[in-house]
Short mmCIF file of C-alpha atoms and ligand atoms in Angstrom, two decimals:
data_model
loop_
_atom_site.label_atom_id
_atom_site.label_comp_id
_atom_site.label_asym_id
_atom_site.label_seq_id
_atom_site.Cartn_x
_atom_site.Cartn_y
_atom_site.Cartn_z
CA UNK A 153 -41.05 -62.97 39.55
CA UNK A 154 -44.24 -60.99 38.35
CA UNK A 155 -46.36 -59.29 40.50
CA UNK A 156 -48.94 -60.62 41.25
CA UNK A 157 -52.66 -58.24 40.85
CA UNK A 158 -55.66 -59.94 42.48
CA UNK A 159 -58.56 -58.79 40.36
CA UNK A 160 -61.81 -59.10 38.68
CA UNK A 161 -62.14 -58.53 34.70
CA UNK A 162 -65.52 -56.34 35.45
CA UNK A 163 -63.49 -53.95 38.15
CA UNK A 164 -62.98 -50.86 36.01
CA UNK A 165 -59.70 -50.09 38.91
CA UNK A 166 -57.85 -53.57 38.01
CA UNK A 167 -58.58 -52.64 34.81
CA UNK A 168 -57.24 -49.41 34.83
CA UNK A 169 -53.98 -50.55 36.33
CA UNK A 170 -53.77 -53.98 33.88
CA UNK A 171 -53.72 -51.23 31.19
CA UNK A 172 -50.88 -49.26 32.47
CA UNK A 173 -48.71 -52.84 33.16
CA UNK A 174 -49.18 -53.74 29.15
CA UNK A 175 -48.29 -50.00 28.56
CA UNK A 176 -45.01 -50.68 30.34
CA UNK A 177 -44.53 -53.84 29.14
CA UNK A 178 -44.66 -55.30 32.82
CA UNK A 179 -46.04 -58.99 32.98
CA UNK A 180 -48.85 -59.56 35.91
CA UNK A 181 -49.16 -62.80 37.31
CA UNK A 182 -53.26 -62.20 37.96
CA UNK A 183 -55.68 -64.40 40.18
CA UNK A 184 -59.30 -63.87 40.12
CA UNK A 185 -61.18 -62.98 43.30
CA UNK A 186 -64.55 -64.19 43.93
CA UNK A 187 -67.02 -61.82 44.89
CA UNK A 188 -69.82 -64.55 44.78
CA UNK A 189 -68.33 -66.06 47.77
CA UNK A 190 -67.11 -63.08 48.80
CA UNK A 191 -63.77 -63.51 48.62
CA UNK A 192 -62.82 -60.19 48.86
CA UNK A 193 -63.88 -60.13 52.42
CA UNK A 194 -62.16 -63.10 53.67
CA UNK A 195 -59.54 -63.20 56.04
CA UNK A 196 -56.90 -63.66 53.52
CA UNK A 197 -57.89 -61.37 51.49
CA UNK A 198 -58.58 -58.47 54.51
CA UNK A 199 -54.86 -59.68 55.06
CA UNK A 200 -53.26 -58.24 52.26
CA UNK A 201 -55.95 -55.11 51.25
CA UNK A 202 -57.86 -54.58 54.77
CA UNK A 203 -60.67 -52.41 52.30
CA UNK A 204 -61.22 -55.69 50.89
CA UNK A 205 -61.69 -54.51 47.35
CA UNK A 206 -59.64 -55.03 43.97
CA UNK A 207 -57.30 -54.66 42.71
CA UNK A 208 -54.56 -55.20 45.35
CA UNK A 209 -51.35 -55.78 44.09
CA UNK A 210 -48.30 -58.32 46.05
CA UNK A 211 -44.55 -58.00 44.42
CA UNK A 212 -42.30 -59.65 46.36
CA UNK A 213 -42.19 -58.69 49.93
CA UNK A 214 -44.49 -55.88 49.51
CA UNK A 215 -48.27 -55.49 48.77
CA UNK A 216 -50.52 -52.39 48.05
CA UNK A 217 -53.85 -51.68 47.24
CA UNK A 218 -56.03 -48.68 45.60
CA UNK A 219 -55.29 -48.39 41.78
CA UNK A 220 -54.24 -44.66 42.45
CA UNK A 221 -51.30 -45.64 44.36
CA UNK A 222 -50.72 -49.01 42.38
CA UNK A 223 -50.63 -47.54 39.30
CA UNK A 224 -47.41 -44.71 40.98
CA UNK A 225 -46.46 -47.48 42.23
CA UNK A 226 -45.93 -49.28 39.12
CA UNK A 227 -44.56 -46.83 37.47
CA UNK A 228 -41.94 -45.76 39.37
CA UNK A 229 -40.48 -48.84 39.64
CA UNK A 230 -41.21 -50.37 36.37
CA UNK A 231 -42.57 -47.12 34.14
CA UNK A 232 -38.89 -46.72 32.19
CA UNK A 233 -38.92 -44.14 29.71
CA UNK A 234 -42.78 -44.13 29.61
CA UNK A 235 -42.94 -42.53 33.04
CA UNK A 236 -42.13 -38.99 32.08
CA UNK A 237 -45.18 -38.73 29.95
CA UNK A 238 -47.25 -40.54 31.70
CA UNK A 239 -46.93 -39.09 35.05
CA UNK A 240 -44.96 -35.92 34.19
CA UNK A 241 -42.93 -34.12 36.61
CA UNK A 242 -43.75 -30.72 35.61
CA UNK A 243 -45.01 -29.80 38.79
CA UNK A 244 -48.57 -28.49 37.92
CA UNK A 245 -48.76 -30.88 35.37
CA UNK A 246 -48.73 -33.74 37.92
CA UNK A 247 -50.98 -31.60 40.10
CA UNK A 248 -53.48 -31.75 37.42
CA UNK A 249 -52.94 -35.56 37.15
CA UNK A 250 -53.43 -36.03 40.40
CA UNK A 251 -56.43 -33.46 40.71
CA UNK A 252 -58.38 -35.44 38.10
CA UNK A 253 -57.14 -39.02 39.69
CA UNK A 254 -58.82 -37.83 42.70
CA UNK A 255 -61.24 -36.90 41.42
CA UNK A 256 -61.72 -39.96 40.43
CA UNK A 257 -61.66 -41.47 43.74
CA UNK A 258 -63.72 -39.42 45.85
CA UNK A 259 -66.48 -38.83 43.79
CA UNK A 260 -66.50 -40.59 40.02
CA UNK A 261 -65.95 -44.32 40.87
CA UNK A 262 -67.82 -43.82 44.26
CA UNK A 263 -70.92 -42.87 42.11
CA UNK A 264 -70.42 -46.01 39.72
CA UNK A 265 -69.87 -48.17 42.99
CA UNK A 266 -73.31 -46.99 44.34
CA UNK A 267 -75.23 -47.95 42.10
CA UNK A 268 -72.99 -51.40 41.19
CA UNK A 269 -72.67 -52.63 44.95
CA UNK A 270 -76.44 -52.41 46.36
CA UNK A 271 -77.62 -54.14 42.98
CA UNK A 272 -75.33 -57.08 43.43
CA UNK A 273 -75.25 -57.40 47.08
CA UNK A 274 -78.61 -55.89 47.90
CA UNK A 275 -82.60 -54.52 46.19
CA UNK A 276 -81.18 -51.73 44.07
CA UNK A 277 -83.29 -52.21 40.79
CA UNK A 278 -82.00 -49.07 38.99
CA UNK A 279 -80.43 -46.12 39.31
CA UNK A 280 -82.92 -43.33 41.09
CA UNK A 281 -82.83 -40.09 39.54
CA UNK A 282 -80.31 -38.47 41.73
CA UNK A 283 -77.53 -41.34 40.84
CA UNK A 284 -78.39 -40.41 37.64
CA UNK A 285 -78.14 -36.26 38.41
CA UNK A 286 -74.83 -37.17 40.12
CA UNK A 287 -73.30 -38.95 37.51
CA UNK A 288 -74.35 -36.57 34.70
CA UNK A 289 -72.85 -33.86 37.35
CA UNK A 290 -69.80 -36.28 37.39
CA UNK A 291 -69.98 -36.44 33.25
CA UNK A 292 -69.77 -32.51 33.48
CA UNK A 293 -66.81 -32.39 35.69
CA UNK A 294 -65.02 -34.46 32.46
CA UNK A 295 -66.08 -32.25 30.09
CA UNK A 296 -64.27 -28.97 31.96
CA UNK A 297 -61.39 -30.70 32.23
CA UNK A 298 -61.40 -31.82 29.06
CA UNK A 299 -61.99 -27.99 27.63
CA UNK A 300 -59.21 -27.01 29.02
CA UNK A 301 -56.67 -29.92 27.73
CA UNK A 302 -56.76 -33.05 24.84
CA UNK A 303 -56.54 -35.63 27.59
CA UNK A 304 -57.83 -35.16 30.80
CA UNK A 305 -54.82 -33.43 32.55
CA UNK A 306 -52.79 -32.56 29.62
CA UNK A 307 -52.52 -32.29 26.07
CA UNK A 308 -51.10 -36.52 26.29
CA UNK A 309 -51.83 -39.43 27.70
CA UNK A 310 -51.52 -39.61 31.13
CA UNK A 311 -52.45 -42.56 34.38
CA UNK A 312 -55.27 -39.90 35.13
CA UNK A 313 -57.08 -40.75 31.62
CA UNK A 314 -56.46 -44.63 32.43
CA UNK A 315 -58.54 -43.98 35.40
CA UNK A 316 -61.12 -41.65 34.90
CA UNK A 317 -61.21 -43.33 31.53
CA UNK A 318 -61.93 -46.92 33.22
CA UNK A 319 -64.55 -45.40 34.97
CA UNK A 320 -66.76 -43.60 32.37
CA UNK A 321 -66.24 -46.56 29.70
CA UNK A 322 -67.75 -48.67 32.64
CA UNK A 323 -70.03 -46.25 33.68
CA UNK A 324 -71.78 -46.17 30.06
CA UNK A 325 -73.67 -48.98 30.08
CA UNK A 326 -75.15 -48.46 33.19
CA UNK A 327 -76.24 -44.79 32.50
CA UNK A 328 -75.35 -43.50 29.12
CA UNK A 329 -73.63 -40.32 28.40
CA UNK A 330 -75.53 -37.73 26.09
CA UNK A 331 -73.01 -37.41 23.64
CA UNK A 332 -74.67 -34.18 22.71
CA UNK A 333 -74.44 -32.52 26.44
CA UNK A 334 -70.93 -33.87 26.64
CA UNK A 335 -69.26 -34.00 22.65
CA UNK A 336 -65.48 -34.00 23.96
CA UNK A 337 -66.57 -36.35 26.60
CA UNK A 338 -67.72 -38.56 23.71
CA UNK A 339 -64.82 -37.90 21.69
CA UNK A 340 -62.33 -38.96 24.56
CA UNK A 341 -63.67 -42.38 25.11
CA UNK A 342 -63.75 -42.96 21.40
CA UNK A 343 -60.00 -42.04 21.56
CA UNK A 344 -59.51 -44.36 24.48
CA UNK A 345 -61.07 -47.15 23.14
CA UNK A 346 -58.67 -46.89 20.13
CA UNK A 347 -55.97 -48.35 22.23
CA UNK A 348 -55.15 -51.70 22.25
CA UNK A 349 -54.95 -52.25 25.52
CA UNK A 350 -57.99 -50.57 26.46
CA UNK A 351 -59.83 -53.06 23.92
CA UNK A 352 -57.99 -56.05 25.67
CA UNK A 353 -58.73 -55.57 28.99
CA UNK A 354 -61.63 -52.19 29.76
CA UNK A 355 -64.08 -52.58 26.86
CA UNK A 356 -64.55 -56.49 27.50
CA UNK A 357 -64.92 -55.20 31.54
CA UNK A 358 -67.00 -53.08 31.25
CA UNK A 359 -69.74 -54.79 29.14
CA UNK A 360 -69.13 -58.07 31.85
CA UNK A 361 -69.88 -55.04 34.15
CA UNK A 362 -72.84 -53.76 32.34
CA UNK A 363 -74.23 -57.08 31.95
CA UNK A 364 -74.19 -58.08 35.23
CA UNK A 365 -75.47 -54.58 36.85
CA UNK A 366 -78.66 -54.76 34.54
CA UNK A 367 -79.70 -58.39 34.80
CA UNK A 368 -79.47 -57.82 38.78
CA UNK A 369 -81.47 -54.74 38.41
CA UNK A 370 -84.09 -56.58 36.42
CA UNK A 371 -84.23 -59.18 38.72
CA UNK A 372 -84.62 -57.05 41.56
CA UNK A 373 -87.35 -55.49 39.93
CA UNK A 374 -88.90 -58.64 39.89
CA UNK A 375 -88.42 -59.46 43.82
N1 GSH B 675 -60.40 -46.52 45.02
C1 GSH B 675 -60.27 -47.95 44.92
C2 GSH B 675 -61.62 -48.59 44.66
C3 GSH B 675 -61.54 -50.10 44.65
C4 GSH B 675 -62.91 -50.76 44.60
O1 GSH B 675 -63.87 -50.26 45.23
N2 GSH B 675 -63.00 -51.86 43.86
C5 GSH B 675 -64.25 -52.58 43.79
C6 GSH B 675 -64.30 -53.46 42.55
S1 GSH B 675 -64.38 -52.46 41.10
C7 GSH B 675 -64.39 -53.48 44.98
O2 GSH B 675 -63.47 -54.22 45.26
N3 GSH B 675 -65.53 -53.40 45.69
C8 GSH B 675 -65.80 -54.22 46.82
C9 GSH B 675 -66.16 -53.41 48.02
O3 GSH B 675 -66.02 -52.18 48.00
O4 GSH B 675 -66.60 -54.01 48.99
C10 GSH B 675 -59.27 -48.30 43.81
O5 GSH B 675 -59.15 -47.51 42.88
O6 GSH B 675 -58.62 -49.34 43.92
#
């Protein structure tokens, strides 16, 4: 049976780890959570992820959440021959993967989801000028690492430039990067969007994404 990812097609995360599964050539079974209802909060789904958020991922008898660990998850158990290069054992190799996927998590996606979350669910009508400091900060960070390798973490592909990759093709619509402060930034998501299944599943998010973030800033503006 396929595993099953509970998602949303704007959530740059699900998205990250639905590109990784066509990588592999894994199947998802996926079933959309309603955040208009809040489904993400209710009982059942505070059962299976207790953060409530997406993606959160149920194969078989066992069920885990946070795209980080999904997307190990995944591979190890269904990655083949593509783990190797995508999460390379080379141990400061993976260190760097994992450096710039935490990165991700502690400060990249939180400074998307601050500016995402109080729109939809609260008055936000824009980002202030220190979201947009921070992200720009956050924009820099990508650029260092990216001085140092082709990808993110290393000179290939890796799950670190699925993820950090979701976030700043997501983040771009809501505060655009200056290709000229950050060229191999730029260059980087061009790359990205080259793949196929970054087209299928992250460019269509994040414009659903950037769509919905600016129409509820503009009609908070208006309240
Ligand atoms: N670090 C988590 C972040 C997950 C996350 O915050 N997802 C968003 C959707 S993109 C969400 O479910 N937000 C609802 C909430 O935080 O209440 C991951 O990578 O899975």
């Amino acid at each position: 049976m396929a595993p099953i990812l509970y998602k949303i097609d704007a959530s740059p995360p699900a998205n990250a780890v639905r590109i990784l599964s066509d990588i592999i050539g894994l199947e998802l079974e996926v079933r959309d959570v309603n955040f208009g209802v809040l489904e993400h909060k209710s009982p059942e789904h505070l059962k299976l992820n207790p953060m409530g958020t997406v993606p959160t991922l149920v194969d078989g008898d066992f069920t885990i959440s946070e795209s980080h660990a999904t997307m190990k998850y995944l591979l190890s158990i269904y990655g083949g021959d593509k783990s190797e290069s995508l999460y390379p054992s080379d141990v400061r190799t993976r260190a760097l993967v994992d450096q710039c996927m935490f990165f991700n998590v502690g400060i990249f996606f939180i400074r998307l989801k601050v500016i995402v979350l109080p729109a939809l669910f609260g008055d936000l009508d824009g980002p202030t000028e220190k979201h947009k400091a921070d992200i720009d900060e956050a924009y820099g960070i990508v650029e260092a690492y990216l001085a140092k390798n082709k990808y993110v973490a290393a000179d290939h592909l890796t799950i670190a430039d699925l993820s950090v990759g979701a976030t700043a093709i997501s983040m771009h619509p809501l505060h655009k990067l200056d290709p000229v402060k950050f060229p191999l930034t730029a260059a980087w998501i061009a790359k990205l969007k080259e793949h196929p299944a970054v087209q299928k599943y992250l460019v269509p998010g994040a414009k659903i994404l950037g769509d919905i973030v600016n129409a509820a800033w503009d009609k908070n503006k208006k309240k």
